[in-house]
Amino acid sequence: HKVKKMLKKYIFSISLILTVLFQGCSDNKEKSATASSVNDLVSKNEYVLTGIDNKQYIVSKEGEGFVLKGSKDKIVIFDIFATWCPPCRATAKHLTSIQNKYKDDVIVIGITIEDSIENSKLEEFSKKYDASYILVNSKQNRRLSDAIVKELNLGDRYPIPTMAMYKDAKLVNHYVGATQEEFIDSDIKSALGR
């Protein structure tokens, strides 16, 4: 009986120590993640992105939509992609065609979900797959893409490419997977009233 009582105390002590230890680890991770992301933020609803052209692009969440600073009355297409993704590669030339066709009315921004990718890889992607539109490579990419996908209700494990088209922070339409240029073009004409 005495051994049983000591065993219970021992198990209780170990459980208590492990609980305190693991609680401390998770708290530290949360605090350091919060501290580092606060330094990168302008505000909770703003995303500062750096393009491979070294220009800064500021995107704000307004209501349920997103708007690129300086794009009033323009359509902004956010293309969430990865350089290794075959459908993303196929979509790039369609987005370039759209960007060229509607250069005064449409802005296409490619947001890679690849963390810590080198700009040279994005430049190579741009040349090889004719992605002649804004490509951003920033610590804010994942945060923005997750926020867009959350508003689209696509879940945590969303497919790529995922594109979201906005005009003045209002969702025009979104597309999942390789999408034919004609569908995107039709939505643009409708949003522009043509």
One Martini backbone bead per residue (centre of mass of N, CA, C, O) as a GRO file, in nm:
protein
  194
    1HIS     BB    1   0.057   0.063  -0.020
    2LYS     BB    2   0.302   0.256  -0.002
    3VAL     BB    3   0.396   0.222  -0.298
    4LYS     BB    4   0.136   0.328  -0.430
    5LYS     BB    5   0.150   0.614  -0.304
    6MET     BB    6   0.430   0.691  -0.426
    7LEU     BB    7   0.353   0.651  -0.722
    8LYS     BB    8   0.135   0.871  -0.733
    9LYS     BB    9   0.324   1.106  -0.657
   10TYR     BB   10   0.519   1.069  -0.891
   11ILE     BB   11   0.316   1.103  -1.123
   12PHE     BB   12   0.216   1.381  -1.037
   13SER     BB   13   0.489   1.528  -1.051
   14ILE     BB   14   0.552   1.472  -1.347
   15SER     BB   15   0.295   1.601  -1.463
   16LEU     BB   16   0.347   1.885  -1.351
   17ILE     BB   17   0.619   1.936  -1.488
   18LEU     BB   18   0.525   1.891  -1.783
   19THR     BB   19   0.310   2.109  -1.789
   20VAL     BB   20   0.496   2.349  -1.729
   21LEU     BB   21   0.696   2.303  -1.957
   22PHE     BB   22   0.495   2.313  -2.203
   23GLN     BB   23   0.367   2.583  -2.140
   24GLY     BB   24   0.627   2.750  -2.163
   25CYS     BB   25   0.690   2.688  -2.462
   26SER     BB   26   0.432   2.796  -2.595
   27ASP     BB   27   0.449   3.084  -2.488
   28ASN     BB   28   0.723   3.160  -2.614
   29LYS     BB   29   0.640   3.120  -2.907
   30GLU     BB   30   0.411   3.321  -2.913
   31LYS     BB   31   0.573   3.570  -2.828
   32SER     BB   32   0.783   3.562  -3.059
   33ALA     BB   33   0.584   3.569  -3.294
   34THR     BB   34   0.447   3.832  -3.216
   35ALA     BB   35   0.693   4.014  -3.209
   36SER     BB   36   0.783   3.973  -3.506
   37SER     BB   37   0.509   4.052  -3.645
   38VAL     BB   38   0.484   4.339  -3.532
   39ASN     BB   39   0.739   4.453  -3.681
   40ASP     BB   40   0.599   4.392  -3.979
   41LEU     BB   41   0.371   4.586  -3.909
   42VAL     BB   42   0.145   4.839  -3.952
   43SER     BB   43  -0.122   4.664  -3.931
   44LYS     BB   44  -0.362   4.431  -3.899
   45ASN     BB   45  -0.493   4.536  -4.203
   46GLU     BB   46  -0.188   4.529  -4.312
   47TYR     BB   47   0.028   4.485  -4.610
   48VAL     BB   48   0.375   4.451  -4.674
   49LEU     BB   49   0.513   4.435  -4.996
   50THR     BB   50   0.777   4.284  -5.190
   51GLY     BB   51   0.911   4.306  -5.481
   52ILE     BB   52   1.135   4.199  -5.724
   53ASP     BB   53   1.156   4.526  -5.784
   54ASN     BB   54   1.165   4.666  -5.480
   55LYS     BB   55   0.880   4.732  -5.437
   56GLN     BB   56   0.610   4.864  -5.262
   57TYR     BB   57   0.311   4.698  -5.133
   58ILE     BB   58  -0.019   4.797  -5.022
   59VAL     BB   59  -0.245   4.607  -4.827
   60SER     BB   60  -0.596   4.617  -4.750
   61LYS     BB   61  -0.846   4.557  -4.524
   62GLU     BB   62  -1.195   4.584  -4.636
   63GLY     BB   63  -1.386   4.420  -4.477
   64GLU     BB   64  -1.408   4.145  -4.707
   65GLY     BB   65  -1.171   4.291  -4.849
   66PHE     BB   66  -0.918   4.398  -5.092
   67VAL     BB   67  -0.659   4.659  -5.123
   68LEU     BB   68  -0.465   4.853  -5.330
   69LYS     BB   69  -0.265   5.094  -5.316
   70GLY     BB   70  -0.360   5.301  -5.587
   71SER     BB   71  -0.642   5.126  -5.714
   72LYS     BB   72  -0.863   5.297  -5.794
   73ASP     BB   73  -1.096   5.147  -6.010
   74LYS     BB   74  -0.944   4.880  -5.996
   75ILE     BB   75  -0.837   4.566  -6.074
   76VAL     BB   76  -0.749   4.300  -5.845
   77ILE     BB   77  -0.522   4.024  -5.876
   78PHE     BB   78  -0.479   3.748  -5.668
   79ASP     BB   79  -0.201   3.522  -5.691
   80ILE     BB   80  -0.183   3.207  -5.551
   81PHE     BB   81   0.146   3.055  -5.541
   82ALA     BB   82   0.391   2.827  -5.699
   83THR     BB   83   0.676   2.740  -5.877
   84TRP     BB   84   0.615   2.407  -5.867
   85CYS     BB   85   0.328   2.451  -5.995
   86PRO     BB   86   0.177   2.360  -6.282
   87PRO     BB   87  -0.088   2.539  -6.283
   88CYS     BB   88   0.065   2.801  -6.221
   89ARG     BB   89   0.232   2.806  -6.478
   90ALA     BB   90  -0.013   2.809  -6.677
   91THR     BB   91  -0.144   3.080  -6.562
   92ALA     BB   92   0.068   3.303  -6.616
   93LYS     BB   93   0.007   3.369  -6.921
   94HIS     BB   94  -0.286   3.465  -6.867
   95LEU     BB   95  -0.214   3.700  -6.675
   96THR     BB   96  -0.041   3.852  -6.877
   97SER     BB   97  -0.260   3.896  -7.087
   98ILE     BB   98  -0.447   4.054  -6.902
   99GLN     BB   99  -0.249   4.278  -6.822
  100ASN     BB  100  -0.206   4.379  -7.118
  101LYS     BB  101  -0.507   4.429  -7.200
  102TYR     BB  102  -0.558   4.586  -6.889
  103LYS     BB  103  -0.333   4.802  -6.794
  104ASP     BB  104  -0.542   5.039  -6.679
  105ASP     BB  105  -0.748   4.822  -6.499
  106VAL     BB  106  -0.520   4.604  -6.415
  107ILE     BB  107  -0.385   4.413  -6.131
  108VAL     BB  108  -0.124   4.181  -6.090
  109ILE     BB  109  -0.060   3.958  -5.802
  110GLY     BB  110   0.200   3.755  -5.702
  111ILE     BB  111   0.171   3.507  -5.431
  112THR     BB  112   0.391   3.343  -5.266
  113ILE     BB  113   0.407   3.044  -5.043
  114GLU     BB  114   0.715   3.059  -5.032
  115ASP     BB  115   0.938   3.038  -4.800
  116SER     BB  116   1.242   3.176  -4.854
  117ILE     BB  117   1.261   3.273  -5.137
  118GLU     BB  118   1.432   3.361  -5.401
  119ASN     BB  119   1.429   3.600  -5.638
  120SER     BB  120   1.564   3.430  -5.863
  121LYS     BB  121   1.329   3.221  -5.877
  122LEU     BB  122   1.112   3.428  -5.966
  123GLU     BB  123   1.257   3.528  -6.218
  124GLU     BB  124   1.265   3.252  -6.354
  125PHE     BB  125   0.960   3.211  -6.360
  126SER     BB  126   0.893   3.463  -6.525
  127LYS     BB  127   1.053   3.381  -6.781
  128LYS     BB  128   0.956   3.080  -6.832
  129TYR     BB  129   0.618   3.164  -6.777
  130ASP     BB  130   0.533   3.460  -6.838
  131ALA     BB  131   0.543   3.656  -6.560
  132SER     BB  132   0.426   3.988  -6.637
  133TYR     BB  133   0.407   4.071  -6.319
  134ILE     BB  134   0.355   4.104  -6.000
  135LEU     BB  135   0.604   3.990  -5.765
  136VAL     BB  136   0.601   3.865  -5.435
  137ASN     BB  137   0.861   3.876  -5.156
  138SER     BB  138   0.740   3.815  -4.833
  139LYS     BB  139   0.653   3.787  -4.500
  140GLN     BB  140   0.339   3.862  -4.583
  141ASN     BB  141   0.229   3.650  -4.780
  142ARG     BB  142   0.099   3.433  -4.595
  143ARG     BB  143  -0.090   3.624  -4.444
  144LEU     BB  144  -0.250   3.719  -4.692
  145SER     BB  145  -0.335   3.450  -4.817
  146ASP     BB  146  -0.488   3.351  -4.564
  147ALA     BB  147  -0.693   3.587  -4.556
  148ILE     BB  148  -0.821   3.544  -4.830
  149VAL     BB  149  -0.905   3.245  -4.792
  150LYS     BB  150  -1.085   3.294  -4.549
  151GLU     BB  151  -1.292   3.477  -4.702
  152LEU     BB  152  -1.346   3.224  -4.913
  153ASN     BB  153  -1.378   2.949  -4.758
  154LEU     BB  154  -1.122   2.715  -4.814
  155GLY     BB  155  -0.940   2.673  -4.588
  156ASP     BB  156  -0.624   2.569  -4.480
  157ARG     BB  157  -0.608   2.355  -4.738
  158TYR     BB  158  -0.541   2.502  -5.013
  159PRO     BB  159  -0.542   2.545  -5.337
  160ILE     BB  160  -0.326   2.563  -5.623
  161PRO     BB  161  -0.434   2.803  -5.763
  162THR     BB  162  -0.545   3.116  -5.615
  163MET     BB  163  -0.797   3.350  -5.710
  164ALA     BB  164  -0.859   3.708  -5.652
  165MET     BB  165  -1.115   3.945  -5.736
  166TYR     BB  166  -1.095   4.306  -5.711
  167LYS     BB  167  -1.310   4.602  -5.650
  168ASP     BB  168  -1.292   4.813  -5.416
  169ALA     BB  169  -1.302   4.558  -5.197
  170LYS     BB  170  -1.468   4.382  -5.400
  171LEU     BB  171  -1.581   4.086  -5.488
  172VAL     BB  172  -1.598   3.933  -5.797
  173ASN     BB  173  -1.396   3.671  -5.793
  174HIS     BB  174  -1.301   3.319  -5.786
  175TYR     BB  175  -1.021   3.082  -5.825
  176VAL     BB  176  -0.954   2.727  -5.876
  177GLY     BB  177  -0.705   2.668  -6.040
  178ALA     BB  178  -0.692   2.628  -6.356
  179THR     BB  179  -0.779   2.909  -6.566
  180GLN     BB  180  -0.946   3.041  -6.805
  181GLU     BB  181  -0.921   3.339  -6.961
  182GLU     BB  182  -1.223   3.385  -7.037
  183PHE     BB  183  -1.335   3.398  -6.747
  184ILE     BB  184  -1.171   3.640  -6.651
  185ASP     BB  185  -1.251   3.834  -6.878
  186SER     BB  186  -1.557   3.835  -6.823
  187ASP     BB  187  -1.536   3.953  -6.531
  188ILE     BB  188  -1.396   4.214  -6.608
  189LYS     BB  189  -1.607   4.330  -6.798
  190SER     BB  190  -1.831   4.335  -6.587
  191ALA     BB  191  -1.683   4.517  -6.373
  192LEU     BB  192  -1.642   4.753  -6.606
  193GLY     BB  193  -1.905   4.767  -6.793
  194ARG     BB  194  -1.869   4.597  -7.100
   0.00000   0.00000   0.00000
